[in-house]
mmCIF file of N, CA and C in Angstrom:
data_model
loop_
_atom_site.group_PDB
_atom_site.id
_atom_site.type_symbol
_atom_site.label_atom_id
_atom_site.label_comp_id
_atom_site.label_asym_id
_atom_site.label_seq_id
_atom_site.Cartn_x
_atom_site.Cartn_y
_atom_site.Cartn_z
ATOM 1 N N MET A 1 141.428 74.861 101.916
ATOM 2 C CA MET A 1 141.002 73.489 101.931
ATOM 3 C C MET A 1 139.486 73.356 101.904
ATOM 4 N N MET A 2 138.814 74.252 102.583
ATOM 5 C CA MET A 2 137.355 74.172 102.629
ATOM 6 C C MET A 2 136.767 74.409 101.234
ATOM 7 N N GLY A 3 137.352 75.330 100.476
ATOM 8 C CA GLY A 3 136.856 75.593 99.130
ATOM 9 C C GLY A 3 137.003 74.385 98.224
ATOM 10 N N ALA A 4 138.129 73.685 98.339
ATOM 11 C CA ALA A 4 138.334 72.487 97.528
ATOM 12 C C ALA A 4 137.334 71.399 97.903
ATOM 13 N N ALA A 5 137.059 71.264 99.191
ATOM 14 C CA ALA A 5 136.083 70.262 99.635
ATOM 15 C C ALA A 5 134.686 70.594 99.119
ATOM 16 N N ILE A 6 134.325 71.855 99.161
ATOM 17 C CA ILE A 6 133.010 72.256 98.646
ATOM 18 C C ILE A 6 132.950 72.051 97.134
ATOM 19 N N GLY A 7 134.049 72.355 96.446
ATOM 20 C CA GLY A 7 134.100 72.137 95.001
ATOM 21 C C GLY A 7 133.943 70.676 94.629
ATOM 22 N N LEU A 8 134.584 69.788 95.389
ATOM 23 C CA LEU A 8 134.432 68.358 95.126
ATOM 24 C C LEU A 8 133.016 67.889 95.425
ATOM 25 N N GLY A 9 132.431 68.439 96.481
ATOM 26 C CA GLY A 9 131.036 68.110 96.787
ATOM 27 C C GLY A 9 130.094 68.576 95.694
ATOM 28 N N PHE A 10 130.331 69.776 95.187
ATOM 29 C CA PHE A 10 129.520 70.294 94.086
ATOM 30 C C PHE A 10 129.666 69.414 92.850
ATOM 31 N N ALA A 11 130.899 69.039 92.520
ATOM 32 C CA ALA A 11 131.124 68.193 91.347
ATOM 33 C C ALA A 11 130.449 66.839 91.515
ATOM 34 N N PHE A 12 130.493 66.286 92.726
ATOM 35 C CA PHE A 12 129.852 64.995 92.975
ATOM 36 C C PHE A 12 128.348 65.087 92.770
ATOM 37 N N VAL A 13 127.733 66.101 93.365
ATOM 38 C CA VAL A 13 126.277 66.254 93.243
ATOM 39 C C VAL A 13 125.889 66.562 91.799
ATOM 40 N N ALA A 14 126.651 67.422 91.139
ATOM 41 C CA ALA A 14 126.312 67.819 89.769
ATOM 42 C C ALA A 14 126.429 66.660 88.790
ATOM 43 N N THR A 15 127.403 65.783 88.996
ATOM 44 C CA THR A 15 127.577 64.674 88.057
ATOM 45 C C THR A 15 126.714 63.467 88.390
ATOM 46 N N ARG A 16 126.271 63.330 89.621
ATOM 47 C CA ARG A 16 125.466 62.167 90.008
ATOM 48 C C ARG A 16 123.968 62.395 89.848
ATOM 49 N N SER A 17 123.521 63.624 89.855
ATOM 50 C CA SER A 17 122.096 63.910 89.751
ATOM 51 C C SER A 17 121.700 64.072 88.283
ATOM 52 N N PRO A 18 120.691 63.345 87.837
ATOM 53 C CA PRO A 18 120.265 63.493 86.440
ATOM 54 C C PRO A 18 119.505 64.797 86.186
ATOM 55 N N ASN A 19 119.130 65.507 87.234
ATOM 56 C CA ASN A 19 118.363 66.738 87.064
ATOM 57 C C ASN A 19 119.179 67.867 86.450
ATOM 58 N N PHE A 20 120.494 67.860 86.660
ATOM 59 C CA PHE A 20 121.329 68.949 86.172
ATOM 60 C C PHE A 20 121.778 68.748 84.731
ATOM 61 N N GLY A 21 121.926 67.522 84.291
ATOM 62 C CA GLY A 21 122.348 67.246 82.920
ATOM 63 C C GLY A 21 123.822 67.501 82.671
ATOM 64 N N VAL A 22 124.628 67.481 83.713
ATOM 65 C CA VAL A 22 126.055 67.750 83.552
ATOM 66 C C VAL A 22 126.769 66.562 82.920
ATOM 67 N N THR A 23 126.459 65.368 83.365
ATOM 68 C CA THR A 23 127.154 64.182 82.865
ATOM 69 C C THR A 23 126.953 63.980 81.364
ATOM 70 N N PRO A 24 125.732 64.054 80.822
ATOM 71 C CA PRO A 24 125.600 63.916 79.366
ATOM 72 C C PRO A 24 126.327 65.019 78.597
ATOM 73 N N ALA A 25 126.327 66.222 79.148
ATOM 74 C CA ALA A 25 127.035 67.313 78.475
ATOM 75 C C ALA A 25 128.539 67.064 78.467
ATOM 76 N N LEU A 26 129.074 66.549 79.571
ATOM 77 C CA LEU A 26 130.509 66.269 79.630
ATOM 78 C C LEU A 26 130.894 65.086 78.757
ATOM 79 N N LEU A 27 130.019 64.092 78.682
ATOM 80 C CA LEU A 27 130.328 62.919 77.865
ATOM 81 C C LEU A 27 130.299 63.230 76.373
ATOM 82 N N SER A 28 129.639 64.306 75.990
ATOM 83 C CA SER A 28 129.614 64.674 74.574
ATOM 84 C C SER A 28 130.901 65.362 74.134
ATOM 85 N N LEU A 29 131.699 65.836 75.085
ATOM 86 C CA LEU A 29 132.979 66.463 74.755
ATOM 87 C C LEU A 29 134.023 65.376 74.519
ATOM 88 N N PRO A 30 134.868 65.527 73.507
ATOM 89 C CA PRO A 30 135.764 64.424 73.139
ATOM 90 C C PRO A 30 136.861 64.105 74.159
ATOM 91 N N ALA A 31 137.501 65.092 74.733
ATOM 92 C CA ALA A 31 138.660 64.806 75.590
ATOM 93 C C ALA A 31 138.474 65.311 77.015
ATOM 94 N N PHE A 32 137.245 65.519 77.429
ATOM 95 C CA PHE A 32 136.973 66.052 78.764
ATOM 96 C C PHE A 32 136.309 64.964 79.580
ATOM 97 N N ARG A 33 136.909 64.626 80.720
ATOM 98 C CA ARG A 33 136.382 63.548 81.551
ATOM 99 C C ARG A 33 135.727 64.121 82.795
ATOM 100 N N LEU A 34 135.039 63.275 83.527
ATOM 101 C CA LEU A 34 134.427 63.699 84.786
ATOM 102 C C LEU A 34 135.486 64.113 85.794
ATOM 103 N N PHE A 35 136.652 63.475 85.739
ATOM 104 C CA PHE A 35 137.754 63.855 86.618
ATOM 105 C C PHE A 35 138.180 65.295 86.357
ATOM 106 N N ASP A 36 138.227 65.683 85.098
ATOM 107 C CA ASP A 36 138.595 67.060 84.751
ATOM 108 C C ASP A 36 137.582 68.055 85.302
ATOM 109 N N PHE A 37 136.307 67.709 85.247
ATOM 110 C CA PHE A 37 135.272 68.580 85.800
ATOM 111 C C PHE A 37 135.425 68.708 87.310
ATOM 112 N N ALA A 38 135.692 67.591 87.983
ATOM 113 C CA ALA A 38 135.874 67.625 89.438
ATOM 114 C C ALA A 38 137.105 68.438 89.809
ATOM 115 N N LEU A 39 138.185 68.272 89.077
ATOM 116 C CA LEU A 39 139.409 69.022 89.352
ATOM 117 C C LEU A 39 139.209 70.509 89.102
ATOM 118 N N THR A 40 138.530 70.859 88.024
ATOM 119 C CA THR A 40 138.258 72.265 87.725
ATOM 120 C C THR A 40 137.358 72.884 88.786
ATOM 121 N N SER A 41 136.342 72.151 89.215
ATOM 122 C CA SER A 41 135.444 72.664 90.258
ATOM 123 C C SER A 41 136.186 72.866 91.571
ATOM 124 N N ALA A 42 136.987 71.886 91.965
ATOM 125 C CA ALA A 42 137.726 71.999 93.225
ATOM 126 C C ALA A 42 138.715 73.155 93.176
ATOM 127 N N THR A 43 139.419 73.309 92.065
ATOM 128 C CA THR A 43 140.387 74.400 91.937
ATOM 129 C C THR A 43 139.694 75.750 91.949
ATOM 130 N N GLY A 44 138.613 75.865 91.216
ATOM 131 C CA GLY A 44 137.881 77.135 91.176
ATOM 132 C C GLY A 44 137.326 77.534 92.530
ATOM 133 N N PHE A 45 136.708 76.597 93.213
ATOM 134 C CA PHE A 45 136.164 76.896 94.540
ATOM 135 C C PHE A 45 137.280 77.232 95.525
ATOM 136 N N ALA A 46 138.427 76.544 95.429
ATOM 137 C CA ALA A 46 139.545 76.813 96.341
ATOM 138 C C ALA A 46 140.114 78.206 96.118
ATOM 139 N N ILE A 47 140.253 78.610 94.865
ATOM 140 C CA ILE A 47 140.781 79.947 94.566
ATOM 141 C C ILE A 47 139.826 81.022 95.066
ATOM 142 N N VAL A 48 138.547 80.848 94.816
ATOM 143 C CA VAL A 48 137.563 81.838 95.264
ATOM 144 C C VAL A 48 137.517 81.902 96.789
ATOM 145 N N ALA A 49 137.606 80.766 97.461
ATOM 146 C CA ALA A 49 137.605 80.765 98.926
ATOM 147 C C ALA A 49 138.844 81.460 99.473
ATOM 148 N N ALA A 50 139.995 81.241 98.840
ATOM 149 C CA ALA A 50 141.224 81.897 99.289
ATOM 150 C C ALA A 50 141.143 83.405 99.090
ATOM 151 N N LEU A 51 140.643 83.837 97.946
ATOM 152 C CA LEU A 51 140.510 85.274 97.691
ATOM 153 C C LEU A 51 139.496 85.919 98.626
ATOM 154 N N THR A 52 138.425 85.217 98.921
ATOM 155 C CA THR A 52 137.438 85.736 99.866
ATOM 156 C C THR A 52 138.044 85.871 101.258
ATOM 157 N N GLY A 53 138.812 84.877 101.668
ATOM 158 C CA GLY A 53 139.481 84.952 102.965
ATOM 159 C C GLY A 53 140.458 86.106 103.038
ATOM 160 N N LEU A 54 141.212 86.332 101.975
ATOM 161 C CA LEU A 54 142.140 87.464 101.947
ATOM 162 C C LEU A 54 141.399 88.792 102.013
ATOM 163 N N ALA A 55 140.318 88.897 101.266
ATOM 164 C CA ALA A 55 139.549 90.147 101.266
ATOM 165 C C ALA A 55 138.931 90.415 102.634
ATOM 166 N N LEU A 56 138.413 89.390 103.274
ATOM 167 C CA LEU A 56 137.811 89.581 104.595
ATOM 168 C C LEU A 56 138.855 89.923 105.652
ATOM 169 N N SER A 57 140.032 89.317 105.562
ATOM 170 C CA SER A 57 141.075 89.633 106.544
ATOM 171 C C SER A 57 141.615 91.043 106.339
ATOM 172 N N GLU A 58 141.692 91.485 105.101
ATOM 173 C CA GLU A 58 142.125 92.862 104.835
ATOM 174 C C GLU A 58 141.075 93.864 105.312
ATOM 175 N N ALA A 59 139.813 93.525 105.167
ATOM 176 C CA ALA A 59 138.740 94.432 105.596
ATOM 177 C C ALA A 59 138.703 94.547 107.116
ATOM 178 N N GLU A 60 139.042 93.478 107.832
ATOM 179 C CA GLU A 60 139.054 93.526 109.293
ATOM 180 C C GLU A 60 140.191 94.390 109.819
ATOM 181 N N GLU A 61 141.301 94.432 109.101
ATOM 182 C CA GLU A 61 142.455 95.206 109.549
ATOM 183 C C GLU A 61 142.231 96.704 109.406
ATOM 184 N N ARG A 62 141.361 97.098 108.546
ATOM 185 C CA ARG A 62 141.134 98.526 108.297
ATOM 186 C C ARG A 62 140.081 99.057 109.156
#
């Protein structure tokens, strides 16, 4: 859950700040919306957080 929350926070900051240029790049794509970017970011961060948690728990057991 924490990874998904961080991913949504990243997507919010990346799409709202004009310094990154994410929003104009996404708007130039024909079928890709800001929602898709937020969903992809949240999913990616959640998967990486889950894998990191698994790796750390396995390392503690050894």
